[in-house]
Amino acid sequence: MSWELGLRVRVWLRTALGGLVMAALCGEAAAEVKVTVNRREHLVQGTNAASLVRSINGNPVRGDHGNAYASIHPSFNLSVKTRERGGQCRAEVSVRLHFDLILPKAASPGGMSSRTRSAWNSFANYARNHEAWHQSSYTNCAKSFVSRAERLGAKQCISLQSDIRTAFNQMKRDCEARQLAYDRGQRSVVARMTLFALARAQRRR
């Protein structure tokens, strides 16, 4: 998932992200979702709003859907273990969810004026929080899927395996649609951010 340039924003408000890699274990009984995050920084050059915006537009992050200011990409890995008891097959289901996260970082914050630094920090905080929302949303999708999948049953384990994998693929499609809907609702927020307003004013001088 990525935050696309201009009004095509795709930046993935979830809990704060800290450190380069973090892991969480969620679920009930055998059901579990394991999450890891690999965090990287994308340096943005400039000391005033116009040069910062020029840098992020001219040297963007490559996101899932084109050029971006920031990006979070999920990779899902499904594990299904089936067992038959009393003529009914049940499954233990787990999902490993790995995120590759890229966030913008100013290369020269010490050279900024207090007004520019405040505008930049607001932009960077928004990007981080927006990506955190996406991470939380994807994780909740996986947790809900695991909980539902472990309640499924079938007479034949091969049939249950197929049903679970079909539901897994549908979950990913539905979850992605949720991310797109959220991003569409956030487009106007980015357009009104102080950093971009300052950049436009500086370019008109």
CSV table of C-alpha atoms in Angstrom, one decimal, residues 2-205:
chain,number,residue,atom,x,y,z
A,2,SER,CA,1.4,3.5,-0.8
A,3,TRP,CA,0.7,7.2,-0.5
A,4,GLU,CA,0.6,8.4,-4.1
A,5,LEU,CA,1.6,11.8,-5.2
A,6,GLY,CA,-0.7,14.8,-5.2
A,7,LEU,CA,-4.4,13.8,-4.9
A,8,ARG,CA,-3.6,10.1,-5.5
A,9,VAL,CA,-2.6,9.6,-1.9
A,10,ARG,CA,-1.9,6.1,-0.7
A,11,VAL,CA,-0.1,6.4,2.7
A,12,TRP,CA,-0.8,3.3,4.9
A,13,LEU,CA,-3.5,5.8,11.7
A,14,ARG,CA,-2.6,2.8,13.6
A,15,THR,CA,-0.6,2.5,16.7
A,16,ALA,CA,2.8,4.2,16.6
A,17,LEU,CA,5.5,2.4,14.8
A,18,GLY,CA,8.8,2.1,16.7
A,19,GLY,CA,12.2,0.5,15.8
A,20,LEU,CA,13.2,-1.2,12.6
A,21,VAL,CA,11.4,-4.4,13.2
A,22,MET,CA,8.6,-5.3,15.6
A,23,ALA,CA,6.5,-8.3,16.0
A,24,ALA,CA,3.1,-9.0,17.6
A,25,LEU,CA,1.2,-12.2,18.3
A,26,CYS,CA,-2.6,-12.0,18.2
A,27,GLY,CA,-5.4,-14.5,18.3
A,28,GLU,CA,-7.2,-17.2,20.3
A,29,ALA,CA,-6.0,-20.7,21.1
A,30,ALA,CA,-4.2,-22.1,18.0
A,31,ALA,CA,-5.4,-19.2,15.9
A,32,GLU,CA,-2.7,-16.6,15.4
A,33,VAL,CA,-1.5,-13.7,13.3
A,34,LYS,CA,2.2,-12.9,13.5
A,35,VAL,CA,3.2,-9.4,12.3
A,36,THR,CA,6.7,-8.1,11.5
A,37,VAL,CA,7.6,-4.6,10.1
A,38,ASN,CA,10.7,-3.6,8.3
A,39,ARG,CA,11.0,0.2,8.4
A,40,ARG,CA,13.1,2.3,6.1
A,41,GLU,CA,13.6,6.0,5.6
A,42,HIS,CA,13.4,8.0,2.4
A,43,LEU,CA,15.5,11.1,2.6
A,44,VAL,CA,14.0,14.3,1.4
A,45,GLN,CA,16.3,17.2,0.4
A,46,GLY,CA,15.6,20.9,1.0
A,47,THR,CA,15.3,23.5,3.7
A,48,ASN,CA,12.3,25.5,2.6
A,49,ALA,CA,8.8,24.3,1.7
A,50,ALA,CA,9.3,24.7,-2.1
A,51,SER,CA,12.5,22.7,-2.2
A,52,LEU,CA,11.1,20.0,0.1
A,53,VAL,CA,8.0,19.5,-2.1
A,54,ARG,CA,10.2,19.6,-5.2
A,55,SER,CA,12.3,16.8,-3.7
A,56,ILE,CA,9.4,14.5,-2.7
A,57,ASN,CA,7.8,15.0,-6.1
A,58,GLY,CA,11.0,14.6,-8.1
A,59,ASN,CA,12.4,11.7,-6.1
A,60,PRO,CA,9.3,9.8,-4.9
A,61,VAL,CA,9.0,6.4,-3.3
A,62,ARG,CA,7.9,3.6,-5.6
A,63,GLY,CA,4.7,2.4,-4.1
A,64,ASP,CA,2.3,-0.4,-5.0
A,65,HIS,CA,0.3,1.9,-7.2
A,66,GLY,CA,2.9,4.3,-8.6
A,67,ASN,CA,5.0,7.1,-7.3
A,68,ALA,CA,4.4,7.9,-3.6
A,69,TYR,CA,5.5,10.1,-0.7
A,70,ALA,CA,5.5,7.0,1.7
A,71,SER,CA,4.6,3.4,1.3
A,72,ILE,CA,3.6,0.3,3.3
A,73,HIS,CA,3.4,-3.0,1.5
A,74,PRO,CA,1.9,-6.1,3.1
A,75,SER,CA,2.9,-9.7,2.4
A,76,PHE,CA,0.5,-12.4,3.7
A,77,ASN,CA,1.6,-16.0,4.3
A,78,LEU,CA,-1.1,-18.5,5.1
A,79,SER,CA,-0.6,-21.8,7.1
A,80,VAL,CA,-3.4,-24.3,7.4
A,81,LYS,CA,-3.1,-27.6,9.4
A,82,THR,CA,-6.1,-29.9,9.2
A,83,ARG,CA,-7.2,-32.8,11.4
A,84,GLU,CA,-10.1,-35.1,11.2
A,85,ARG,CA,-12.2,-36.0,14.3
A,86,GLY,CA,-15.4,-37.9,14.4
A,87,GLY,CA,-15.9,-37.7,10.7
A,88,GLN,CA,-15.4,-33.9,10.7
A,89,CYS,CA,-12.3,-32.1,9.5
A,90,ARG,CA,-11.2,-28.9,11.3
A,91,ALA,CA,-8.2,-26.6,10.8
A,92,GLU,CA,-5.6,-24.7,12.7
A,93,VAL,CA,-5.0,-21.5,10.8
A,94,SER,CA,-2.2,-18.9,11.1
A,95,VAL,CA,-1.1,-15.9,9.0
A,96,ARG,CA,2.3,-14.3,8.9
A,97,LEU,CA,1.9,-10.7,7.9
A,98,HIS,CA,5.1,-8.8,6.9
A,99,PHE,CA,5.1,-5.1,6.1
A,100,ASP,CA,7.7,-3.1,4.2
A,101,LEU,CA,7.4,0.4,5.4
A,102,ILE,CA,9.0,3.5,3.9
A,103,LEU,CA,8.6,6.9,5.6
A,104,PRO,CA,9.9,10.3,4.5
A,105,LYS,CA,12.7,11.9,6.6
A,106,ALA,CA,14.2,15.4,6.1
A,107,ALA,CA,17.9,15.3,5.2
A,108,SER,CA,18.6,18.8,6.6
A,109,PRO,CA,16.1,19.7,9.3
A,110,GLY,CA,18.6,22.0,11.0
A,111,GLY,CA,18.6,24.4,8.0
A,112,MET,CA,14.8,24.9,8.2
A,113,SER,CA,13.1,28.0,9.6
A,114,SER,CA,10.8,27.3,12.5
A,115,ARG,CA,7.7,27.7,10.3
A,116,THR,CA,9.1,25.3,7.7
A,117,ARG,CA,10.1,22.8,10.3
A,118,SER,CA,6.6,22.9,11.8
A,119,ALA,CA,5.0,22.3,8.4
A,120,TRP,CA,7.4,19.5,7.6
A,121,ASN,CA,6.8,17.8,11.0
A,122,SER,CA,3.1,18.0,10.4
A,123,PHE,CA,3.5,16.3,7.0
A,124,ALA,CA,5.9,13.6,8.3
A,125,ASN,CA,3.6,12.9,11.3
A,126,TYR,CA,0.6,12.6,9.0
A,127,ALA,CA,2.5,10.1,6.8
A,128,ARG,CA,3.5,8.0,9.8
A,129,ASN,CA,0.0,8.0,11.3
A,130,HIS,CA,-1.6,7.3,8.0
A,131,GLU,CA,0.6,4.3,7.3
A,132,ALA,CA,0.0,3.1,10.9
A,133,TRP,CA,-3.8,3.1,10.1
A,134,HIS,CA,-3.2,0.9,7.1
A,135,GLN,CA,-1.0,-1.5,9.1
A,136,SER,CA,-3.7,-1.8,11.8
A,137,SER,CA,-6.4,-2.3,9.2
A,138,TYR,CA,-4.5,-5.1,7.4
A,139,THR,CA,-3.8,-6.8,10.7
A,140,ASN,CA,-7.4,-6.7,11.8
A,141,CYS,CA,-8.4,-8.2,8.4
A,142,ALA,CA,-6.0,-11.1,9.0
A,143,LYS,CA,-7.2,-11.6,12.6
A,144,SER,CA,-10.8,-11.6,11.6
A,145,PHE,CA,-10.1,-14.1,8.8
A,146,VAL,CA,-8.2,-16.5,11.1
A,147,SER,CA,-11.0,-16.4,13.7
A,148,ARG,CA,-13.6,-17.2,11.0
A,149,ALA,CA,-11.5,-19.8,9.3
A,150,GLU,CA,-11.0,-21.9,12.4
A,151,ARG,CA,-14.8,-22.1,12.9
A,152,LEU,CA,-15.2,-23.8,9.5
A,153,GLY,CA,-15.6,-27.5,9.1
A,154,ALA,CA,-16.1,-30.1,6.3
A,155,LYS,CA,-16.3,-33.8,5.9
A,156,GLN,CA,-13.2,-33.9,3.8
A,157,CYS,CA,-10.0,-32.1,4.7
A,158,ILE,CA,-9.1,-31.4,1.1
A,159,SER,CA,-12.4,-29.6,0.7
A,160,LEU,CA,-11.8,-27.6,3.9
A,161,GLN,CA,-8.3,-26.6,2.8
A,162,SER,CA,-9.8,-25.3,-0.5
A,163,ASP,CA,-12.6,-23.4,1.3
A,164,ILE,CA,-10.1,-21.7,3.6
A,165,ARG,CA,-7.7,-20.7,0.8
A,166,THR,CA,-10.6,-19.3,-1.2
A,167,ALA,CA,-11.8,-17.3,1.8
A,168,PHE,CA,-8.2,-16.1,2.3
A,169,ASN,CA,-7.9,-14.7,-1.2
A,170,GLN,CA,-11.3,-13.0,-0.8
A,171,MET,CA,-10.2,-11.5,2.5
A,172,LYS,CA,-7.2,-9.9,0.8
A,173,ARG,CA,-9.3,-8.4,-2.0
A,174,ASP,CA,-11.9,-7.0,0.5
A,175,CYS,CA,-9.2,-5.7,2.8
A,176,GLU,CA,-7.5,-3.9,-0.1
A,177,ALA,CA,-10.8,-2.3,-1.1
A,178,ARG,CA,-11.0,-1.0,2.5
A,179,GLN,CA,-7.6,0.7,2.1
A,180,LEU,CA,-8.6,2.3,-1.1
A,181,ALA,CA,-11.8,3.7,0.4
A,182,TYR,CA,-9.8,5.2,3.3
A,183,ASP,CA,-7.3,6.8,1.0
A,184,ARG,CA,-10.0,8.4,-1.1
A,185,GLY,CA,-11.3,10.0,2.0
A,186,GLN,CA,-7.9,11.4,2.9
A,187,ARG,CA,-7.1,13.1,-0.4
A,188,SER,CA,-8.4,16.5,0.6
A,189,VAL,CA,-6.4,16.4,3.9
A,190,VAL,CA,-3.1,16.2,2.0
A,191,ALA,CA,-4.2,19.0,-0.5
A,192,ARG,CA,-4.7,21.4,2.4
A,193,MET,CA,-1.5,20.6,4.3
A,194,THR,CA,0.6,23.7,5.3
A,195,LEU,CA,3.8,22.3,3.7
A,196,PHE,CA,2.2,22.4,0.2
A,197,ALA,CA,0.4,25.7,0.8
A,198,LEU,CA,3.8,27.3,1.7
A,199,ALA,CA,5.5,25.7,-1.3
A,200,ARG,CA,2.8,27.1,-3.7
A,201,ALA,CA,3.2,30.6,-2.1
A,202,GLN,CA,7.0,30.5,-2.4
A,203,ARG,CA,6.8,29.4,-6.1
A,204,ARG,CA,4.6,32.4,-6.9
A,205,ARG,CA,7.2,34.9,-5.6
